[in-house]
mmCIF file of C-alpha atoms in Angstrom:
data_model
loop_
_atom_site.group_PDB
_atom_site.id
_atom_site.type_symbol
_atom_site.label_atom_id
_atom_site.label_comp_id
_atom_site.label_asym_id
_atom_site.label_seq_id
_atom_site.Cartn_x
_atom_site.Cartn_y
_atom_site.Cartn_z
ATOM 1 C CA UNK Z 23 46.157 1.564 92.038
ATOM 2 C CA UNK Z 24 43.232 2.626 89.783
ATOM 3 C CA UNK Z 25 40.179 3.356 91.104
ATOM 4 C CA UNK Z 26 37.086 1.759 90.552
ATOM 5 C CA UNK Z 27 35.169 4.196 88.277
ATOM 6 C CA UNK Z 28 31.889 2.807 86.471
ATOM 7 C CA UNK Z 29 32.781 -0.734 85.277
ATOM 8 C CA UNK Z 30 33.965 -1.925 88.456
ATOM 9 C CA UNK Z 31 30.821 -1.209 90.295
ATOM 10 C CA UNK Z 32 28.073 -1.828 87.689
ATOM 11 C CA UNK Z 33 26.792 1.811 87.563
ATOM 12 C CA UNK Z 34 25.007 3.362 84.422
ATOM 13 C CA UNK Z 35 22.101 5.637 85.155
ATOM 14 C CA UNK Z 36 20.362 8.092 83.532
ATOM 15 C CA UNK Z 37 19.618 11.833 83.490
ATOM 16 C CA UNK Z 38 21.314 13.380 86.868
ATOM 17 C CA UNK Z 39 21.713 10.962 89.527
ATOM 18 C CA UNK Z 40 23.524 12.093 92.960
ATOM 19 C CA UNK Z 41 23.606 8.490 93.744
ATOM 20 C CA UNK Z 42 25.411 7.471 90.403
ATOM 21 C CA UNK Z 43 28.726 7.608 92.259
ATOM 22 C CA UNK Z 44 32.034 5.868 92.306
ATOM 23 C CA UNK Z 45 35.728 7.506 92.801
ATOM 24 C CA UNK Z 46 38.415 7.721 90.067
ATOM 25 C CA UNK Z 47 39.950 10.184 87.731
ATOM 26 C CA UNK Z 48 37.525 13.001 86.476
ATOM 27 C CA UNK Z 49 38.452 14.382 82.759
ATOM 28 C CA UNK Z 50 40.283 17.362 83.872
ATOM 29 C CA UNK Z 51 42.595 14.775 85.944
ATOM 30 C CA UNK Z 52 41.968 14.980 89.030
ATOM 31 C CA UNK Z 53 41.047 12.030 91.508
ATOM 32 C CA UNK Z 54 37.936 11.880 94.275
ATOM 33 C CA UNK Z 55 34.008 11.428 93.737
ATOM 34 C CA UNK Z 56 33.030 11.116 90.150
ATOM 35 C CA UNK Z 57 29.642 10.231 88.650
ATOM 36 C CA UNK Z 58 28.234 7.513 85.975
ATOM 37 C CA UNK Z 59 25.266 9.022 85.028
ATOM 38 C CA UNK Z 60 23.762 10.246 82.043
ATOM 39 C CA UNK Z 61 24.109 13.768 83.130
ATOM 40 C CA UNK Z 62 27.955 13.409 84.161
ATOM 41 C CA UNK Z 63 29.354 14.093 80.353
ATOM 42 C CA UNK Z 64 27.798 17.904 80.556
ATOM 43 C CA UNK Z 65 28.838 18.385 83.916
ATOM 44 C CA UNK Z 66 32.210 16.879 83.556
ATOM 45 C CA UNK Z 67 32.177 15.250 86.484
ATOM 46 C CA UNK Z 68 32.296 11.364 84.955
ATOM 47 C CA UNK Z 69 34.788 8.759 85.570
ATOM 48 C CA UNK Z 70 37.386 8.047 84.030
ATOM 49 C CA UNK Z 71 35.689 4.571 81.915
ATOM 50 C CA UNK Z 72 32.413 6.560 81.594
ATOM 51 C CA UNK Z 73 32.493 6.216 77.776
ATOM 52 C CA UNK Z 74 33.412 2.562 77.525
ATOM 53 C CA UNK Z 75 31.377 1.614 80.436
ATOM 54 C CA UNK Z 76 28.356 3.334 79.238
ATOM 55 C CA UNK Z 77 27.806 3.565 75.749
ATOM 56 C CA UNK Z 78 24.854 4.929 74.317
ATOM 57 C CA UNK Z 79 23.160 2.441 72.514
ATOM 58 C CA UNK Z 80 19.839 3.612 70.595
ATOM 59 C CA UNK Z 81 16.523 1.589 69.669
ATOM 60 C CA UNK Z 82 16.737 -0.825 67.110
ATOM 61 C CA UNK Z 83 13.421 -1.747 65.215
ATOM 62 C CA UNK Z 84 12.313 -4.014 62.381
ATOM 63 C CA UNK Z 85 11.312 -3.501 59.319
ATOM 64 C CA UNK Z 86 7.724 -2.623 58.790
ATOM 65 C CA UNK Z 87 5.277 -5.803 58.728
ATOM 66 C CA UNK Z 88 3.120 -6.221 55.586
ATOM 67 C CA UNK Z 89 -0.184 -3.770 55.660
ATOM 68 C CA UNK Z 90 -2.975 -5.975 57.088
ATOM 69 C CA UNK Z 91 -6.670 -5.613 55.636
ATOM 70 C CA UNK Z 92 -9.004 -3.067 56.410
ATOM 71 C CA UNK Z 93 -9.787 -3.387 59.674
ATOM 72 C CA UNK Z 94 -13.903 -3.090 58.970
ATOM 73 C CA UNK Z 95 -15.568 -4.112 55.407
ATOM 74 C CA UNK Z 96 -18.001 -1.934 53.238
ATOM 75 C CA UNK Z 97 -16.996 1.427 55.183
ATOM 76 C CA UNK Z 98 -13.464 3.862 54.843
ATOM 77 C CA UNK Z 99 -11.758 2.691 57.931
ATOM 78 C CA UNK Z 100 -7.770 2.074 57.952
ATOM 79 C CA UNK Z 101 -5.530 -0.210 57.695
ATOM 80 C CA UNK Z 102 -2.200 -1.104 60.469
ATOM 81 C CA UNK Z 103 1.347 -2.420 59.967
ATOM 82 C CA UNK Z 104 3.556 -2.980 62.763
ATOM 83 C CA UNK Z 105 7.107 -3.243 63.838
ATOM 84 C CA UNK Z 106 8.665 -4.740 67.293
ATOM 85 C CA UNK Z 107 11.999 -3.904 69.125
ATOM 86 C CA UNK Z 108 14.710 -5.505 68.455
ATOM 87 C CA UNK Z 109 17.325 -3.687 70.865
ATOM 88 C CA UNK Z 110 15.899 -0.951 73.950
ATOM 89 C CA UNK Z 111 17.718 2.188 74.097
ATOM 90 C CA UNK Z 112 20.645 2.144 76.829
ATOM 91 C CA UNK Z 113 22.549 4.916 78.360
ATOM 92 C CA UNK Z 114 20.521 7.830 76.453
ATOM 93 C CA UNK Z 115 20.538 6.202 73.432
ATOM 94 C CA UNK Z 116 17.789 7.432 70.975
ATOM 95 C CA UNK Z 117 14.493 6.666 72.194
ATOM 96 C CA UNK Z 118 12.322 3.792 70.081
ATOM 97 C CA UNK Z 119 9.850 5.161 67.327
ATOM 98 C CA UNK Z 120 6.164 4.487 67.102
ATOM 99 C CA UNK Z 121 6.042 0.849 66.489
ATOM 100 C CA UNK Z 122 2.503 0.685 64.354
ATOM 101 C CA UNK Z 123 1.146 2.888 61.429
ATOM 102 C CA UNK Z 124 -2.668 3.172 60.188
ATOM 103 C CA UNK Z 125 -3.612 4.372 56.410
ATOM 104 C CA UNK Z 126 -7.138 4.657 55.006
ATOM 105 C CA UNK Z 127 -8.632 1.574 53.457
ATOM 106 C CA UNK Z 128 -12.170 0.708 52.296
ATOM 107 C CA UNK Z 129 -12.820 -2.942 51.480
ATOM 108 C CA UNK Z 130 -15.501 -3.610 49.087
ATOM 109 C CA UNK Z 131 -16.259 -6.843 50.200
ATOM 110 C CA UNK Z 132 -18.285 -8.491 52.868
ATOM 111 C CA UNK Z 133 -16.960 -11.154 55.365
ATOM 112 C CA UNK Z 134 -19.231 -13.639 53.780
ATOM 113 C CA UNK Z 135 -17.511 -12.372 50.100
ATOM 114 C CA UNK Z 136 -20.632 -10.228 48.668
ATOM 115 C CA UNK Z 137 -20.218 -7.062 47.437
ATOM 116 C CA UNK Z 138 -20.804 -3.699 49.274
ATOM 117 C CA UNK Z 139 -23.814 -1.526 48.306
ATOM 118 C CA UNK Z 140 -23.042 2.171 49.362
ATOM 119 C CA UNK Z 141 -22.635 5.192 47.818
ATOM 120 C CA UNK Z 142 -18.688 6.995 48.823
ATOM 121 C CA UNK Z 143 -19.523 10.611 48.362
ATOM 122 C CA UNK Z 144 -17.532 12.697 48.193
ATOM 123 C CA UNK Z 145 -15.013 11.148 45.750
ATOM 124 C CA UNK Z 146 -12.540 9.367 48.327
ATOM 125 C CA UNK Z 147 -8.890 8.908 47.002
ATOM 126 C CA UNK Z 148 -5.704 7.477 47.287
ATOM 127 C CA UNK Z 149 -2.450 6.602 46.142
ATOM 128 C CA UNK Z 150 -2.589 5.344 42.745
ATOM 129 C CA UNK Z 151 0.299 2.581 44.501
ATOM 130 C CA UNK Z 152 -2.466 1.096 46.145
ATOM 131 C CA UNK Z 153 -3.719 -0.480 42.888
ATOM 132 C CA UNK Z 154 -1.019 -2.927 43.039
ATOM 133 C CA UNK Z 155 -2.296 -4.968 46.039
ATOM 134 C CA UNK Z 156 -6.025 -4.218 45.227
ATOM 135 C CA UNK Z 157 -6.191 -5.806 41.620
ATOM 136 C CA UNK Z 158 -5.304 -9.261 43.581
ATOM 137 C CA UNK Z 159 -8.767 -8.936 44.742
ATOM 138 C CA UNK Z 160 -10.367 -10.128 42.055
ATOM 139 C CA UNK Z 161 -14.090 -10.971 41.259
ATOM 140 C CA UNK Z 162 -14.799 -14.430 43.301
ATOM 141 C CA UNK Z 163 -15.876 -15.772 38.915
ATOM 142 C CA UNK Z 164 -12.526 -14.227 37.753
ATOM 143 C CA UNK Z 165 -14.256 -11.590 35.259
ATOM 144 C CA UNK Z 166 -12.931 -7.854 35.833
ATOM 145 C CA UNK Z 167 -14.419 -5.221 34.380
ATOM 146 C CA UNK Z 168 -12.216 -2.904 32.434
ATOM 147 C CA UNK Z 169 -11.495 0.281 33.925
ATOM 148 C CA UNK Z 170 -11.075 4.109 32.846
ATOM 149 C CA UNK Z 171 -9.413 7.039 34.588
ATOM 150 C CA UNK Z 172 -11.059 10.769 34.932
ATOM 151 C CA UNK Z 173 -9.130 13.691 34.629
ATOM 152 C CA UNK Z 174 -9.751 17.027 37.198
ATOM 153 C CA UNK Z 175 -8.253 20.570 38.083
ATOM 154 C CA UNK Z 176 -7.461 20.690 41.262
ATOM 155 C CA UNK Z 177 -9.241 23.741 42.813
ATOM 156 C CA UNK Z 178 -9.018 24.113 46.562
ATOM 157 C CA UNK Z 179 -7.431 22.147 49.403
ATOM 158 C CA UNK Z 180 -7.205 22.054 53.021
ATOM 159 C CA UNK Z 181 -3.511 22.927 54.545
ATOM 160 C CA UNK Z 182 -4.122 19.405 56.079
ATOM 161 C CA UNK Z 183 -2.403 17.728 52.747
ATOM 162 C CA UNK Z 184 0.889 19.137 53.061
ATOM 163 C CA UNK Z 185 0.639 18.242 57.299
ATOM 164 C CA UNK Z 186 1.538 14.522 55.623
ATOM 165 C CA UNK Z 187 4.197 13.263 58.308
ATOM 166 C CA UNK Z 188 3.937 9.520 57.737
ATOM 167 C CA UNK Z 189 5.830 8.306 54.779
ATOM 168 C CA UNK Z 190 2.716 6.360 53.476
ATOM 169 C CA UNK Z 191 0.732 9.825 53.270
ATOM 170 C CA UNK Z 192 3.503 11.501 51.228
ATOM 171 C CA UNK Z 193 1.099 11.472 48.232
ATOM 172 C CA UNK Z 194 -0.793 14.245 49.422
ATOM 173 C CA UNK Z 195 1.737 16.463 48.848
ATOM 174 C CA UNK Z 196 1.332 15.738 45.556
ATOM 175 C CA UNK Z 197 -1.728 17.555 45.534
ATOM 176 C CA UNK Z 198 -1.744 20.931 44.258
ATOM 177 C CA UNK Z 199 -4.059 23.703 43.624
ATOM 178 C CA UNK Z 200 -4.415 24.443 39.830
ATOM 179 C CA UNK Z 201 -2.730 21.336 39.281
ATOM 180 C CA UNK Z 202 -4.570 18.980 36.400
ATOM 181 C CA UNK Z 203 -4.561 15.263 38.113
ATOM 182 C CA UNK Z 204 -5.504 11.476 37.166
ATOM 183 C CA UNK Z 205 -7.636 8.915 38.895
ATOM 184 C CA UNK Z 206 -8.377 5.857 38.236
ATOM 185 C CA UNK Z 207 -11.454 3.690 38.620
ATOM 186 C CA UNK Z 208 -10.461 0.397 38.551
ATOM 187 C CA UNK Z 209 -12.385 -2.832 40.008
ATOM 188 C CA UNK Z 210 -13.446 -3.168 42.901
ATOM 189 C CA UNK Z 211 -14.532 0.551 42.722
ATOM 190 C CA UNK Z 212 -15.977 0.200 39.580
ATOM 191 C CA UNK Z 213 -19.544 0.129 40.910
ATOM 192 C CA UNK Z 214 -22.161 -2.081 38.810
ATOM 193 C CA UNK Z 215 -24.518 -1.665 37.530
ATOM 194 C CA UNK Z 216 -23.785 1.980 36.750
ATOM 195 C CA UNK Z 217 -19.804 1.331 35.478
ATOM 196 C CA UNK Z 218 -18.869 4.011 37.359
ATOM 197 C CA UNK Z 219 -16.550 4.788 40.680
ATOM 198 C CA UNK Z 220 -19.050 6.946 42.834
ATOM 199 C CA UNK Z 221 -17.342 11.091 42.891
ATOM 200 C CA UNK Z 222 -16.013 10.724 39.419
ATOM 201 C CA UNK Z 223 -18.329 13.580 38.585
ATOM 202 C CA UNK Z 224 -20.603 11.863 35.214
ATOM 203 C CA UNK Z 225 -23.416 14.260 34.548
ATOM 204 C CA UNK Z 226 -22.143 17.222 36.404
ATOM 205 C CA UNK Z 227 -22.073 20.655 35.139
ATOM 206 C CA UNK Z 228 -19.098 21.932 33.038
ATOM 207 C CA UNK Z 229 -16.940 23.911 35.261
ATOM 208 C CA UNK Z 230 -18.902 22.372 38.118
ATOM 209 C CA UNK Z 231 -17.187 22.478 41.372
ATOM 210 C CA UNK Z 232 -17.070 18.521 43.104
ATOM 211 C CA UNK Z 233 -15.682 18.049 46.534
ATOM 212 C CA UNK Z 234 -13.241 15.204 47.109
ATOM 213 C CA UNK Z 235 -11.225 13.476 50.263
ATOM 214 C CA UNK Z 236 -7.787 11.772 50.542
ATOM 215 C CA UNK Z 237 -8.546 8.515 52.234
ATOM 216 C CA UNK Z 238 -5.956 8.372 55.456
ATOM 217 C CA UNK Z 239 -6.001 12.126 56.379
ATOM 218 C CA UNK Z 240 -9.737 13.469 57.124
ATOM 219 C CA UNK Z 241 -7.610 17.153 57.299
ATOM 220 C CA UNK Z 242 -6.478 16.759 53.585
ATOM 221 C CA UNK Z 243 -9.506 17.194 51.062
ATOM 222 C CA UNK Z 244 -10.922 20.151 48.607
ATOM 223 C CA UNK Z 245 -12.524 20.400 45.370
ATOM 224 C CA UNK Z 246 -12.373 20.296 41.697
ATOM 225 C CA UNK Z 247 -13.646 20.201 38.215
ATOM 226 C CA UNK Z 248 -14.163 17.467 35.939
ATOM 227 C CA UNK Z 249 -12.262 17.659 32.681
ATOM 228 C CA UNK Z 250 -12.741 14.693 30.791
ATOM 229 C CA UNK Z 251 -12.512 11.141 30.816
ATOM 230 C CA UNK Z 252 -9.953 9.114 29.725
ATOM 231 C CA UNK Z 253 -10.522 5.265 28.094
ATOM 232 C CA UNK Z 254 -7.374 4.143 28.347
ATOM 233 C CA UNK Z 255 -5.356 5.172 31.467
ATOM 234 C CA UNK Z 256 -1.936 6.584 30.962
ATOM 235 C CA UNK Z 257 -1.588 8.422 34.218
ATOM 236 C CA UNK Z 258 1.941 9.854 35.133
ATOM 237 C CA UNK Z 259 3.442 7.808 38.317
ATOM 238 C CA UNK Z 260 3.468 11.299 40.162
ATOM 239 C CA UNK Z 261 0.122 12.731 39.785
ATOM 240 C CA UNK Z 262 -1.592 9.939 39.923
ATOM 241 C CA UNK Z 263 -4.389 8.675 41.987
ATOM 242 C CA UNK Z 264 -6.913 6.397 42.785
ATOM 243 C CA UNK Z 265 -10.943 6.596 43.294
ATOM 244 C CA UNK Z 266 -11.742 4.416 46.683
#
């Protein structure tokens, strides 16, 4: 007659559990006490069904929700998306991931739907991806001013840019000392009446050293110089960014 092992009695614990016990064969085939915990498959002390009884199942999680807004308008604050559990983790199964993710975000827009009036210096940046989803923010009358895009050389950053874990602060990598870059100043940044983003560095100094920030990662910012300014944009998908 078999003994009972795990199945028959329900058992599945983890880490090392003296009480996880039951009777049955052991892997190296002999019969008495054997365990169903988590601990049992280094020890080699499991029952025999140990592995069919108690398989390790890991978290499951959805797909990542939709960014929401910025959480606060006319300031740099952040922005959240979320994901929920779909299955726990059983039996030592991989542990769940974090289940919500915050990126920088200014919002140029009150509540009420008038525009901001502050000045964002230093120049505060980000993805030039992020363009995509702004642009549907349109003036309330329809008009958009055309925008322009300023070219720099990157001249000192913080180690914070490459410390870019998240997958939706990759970009910074992409920053790189001597590196020449491209960002763009597109509406709603494209402050009136001046018809300028604020940091783009009009009327400084040639060679003049301006200090700049990567929206999302207060560790990742630097300086650079201004090298000219572009009318029409033609920005390479890599190296570009983004004046917030």
């Amino acid at each position: 007659r078999r003994a009972p092992g795990c199945a028959a009695r329900g058992l599945c614990c983890p880490g090392r559990d003296p009480t996880c016990l039951s009777a049955g064969r052991r892997p190296d085939g002999s019969s008495g006490p054997c365990y169903c915990d988590q601990a049992c498959a280094r020890t080699l002390d499991c029952c025999h069904d140990y592995a069919q009884a108690c398989t390790v199942i890991p978290c499951v999680v959805s797909q990542w929700s939709a960014w929401s807004g910025c959480t606060e308008p006319c300031k740099t604050t952040y922005r959240v998306r979320m994901r929920r559990v779909i299955q726990q983790p059983r039996n030592g199964g991989e542990a769940c991931p974090a289940l919500e993710e915050r990126a920088g975000c200014v919002e140029y827009w009150t509540r009420q739907g008038t525009e901001c009036q502050q000045s964002l210096i230093p120049a505060l940046i980000t993805t030039g991806g992020f363009g995509k989803a702004r642009k549907k923010r349109a003036a309330a009358d329809g008009s958009e001013r055309a925008g322009y895009c300023v070219e720099f050389q990157l001249v000192a950053i913080t180690p914070g840019c490459l410390q870019s874990h998240h997958s939706y602060m990759h970009w910074m990598r992409y920053l790189r000392e001597g590196h020449t870059v491209c960002v763009e100043c597109q509406h709603p940044a494209l402050h009136s009446p001046s018809q300028h983003c604020y940091g783009d560095g009009t009327g400084s100094q040639k060679n003049q050293l301006l200090h700049w920030q990567a929206v999302g990662n207060h560790r990742c910012r630097g300086t650079w110089r201004r090298i000219h300014q572009l009318g029409t944009c033609s920005c390479p998908s890599v190296h570009s960014f983004l004046f917030i």
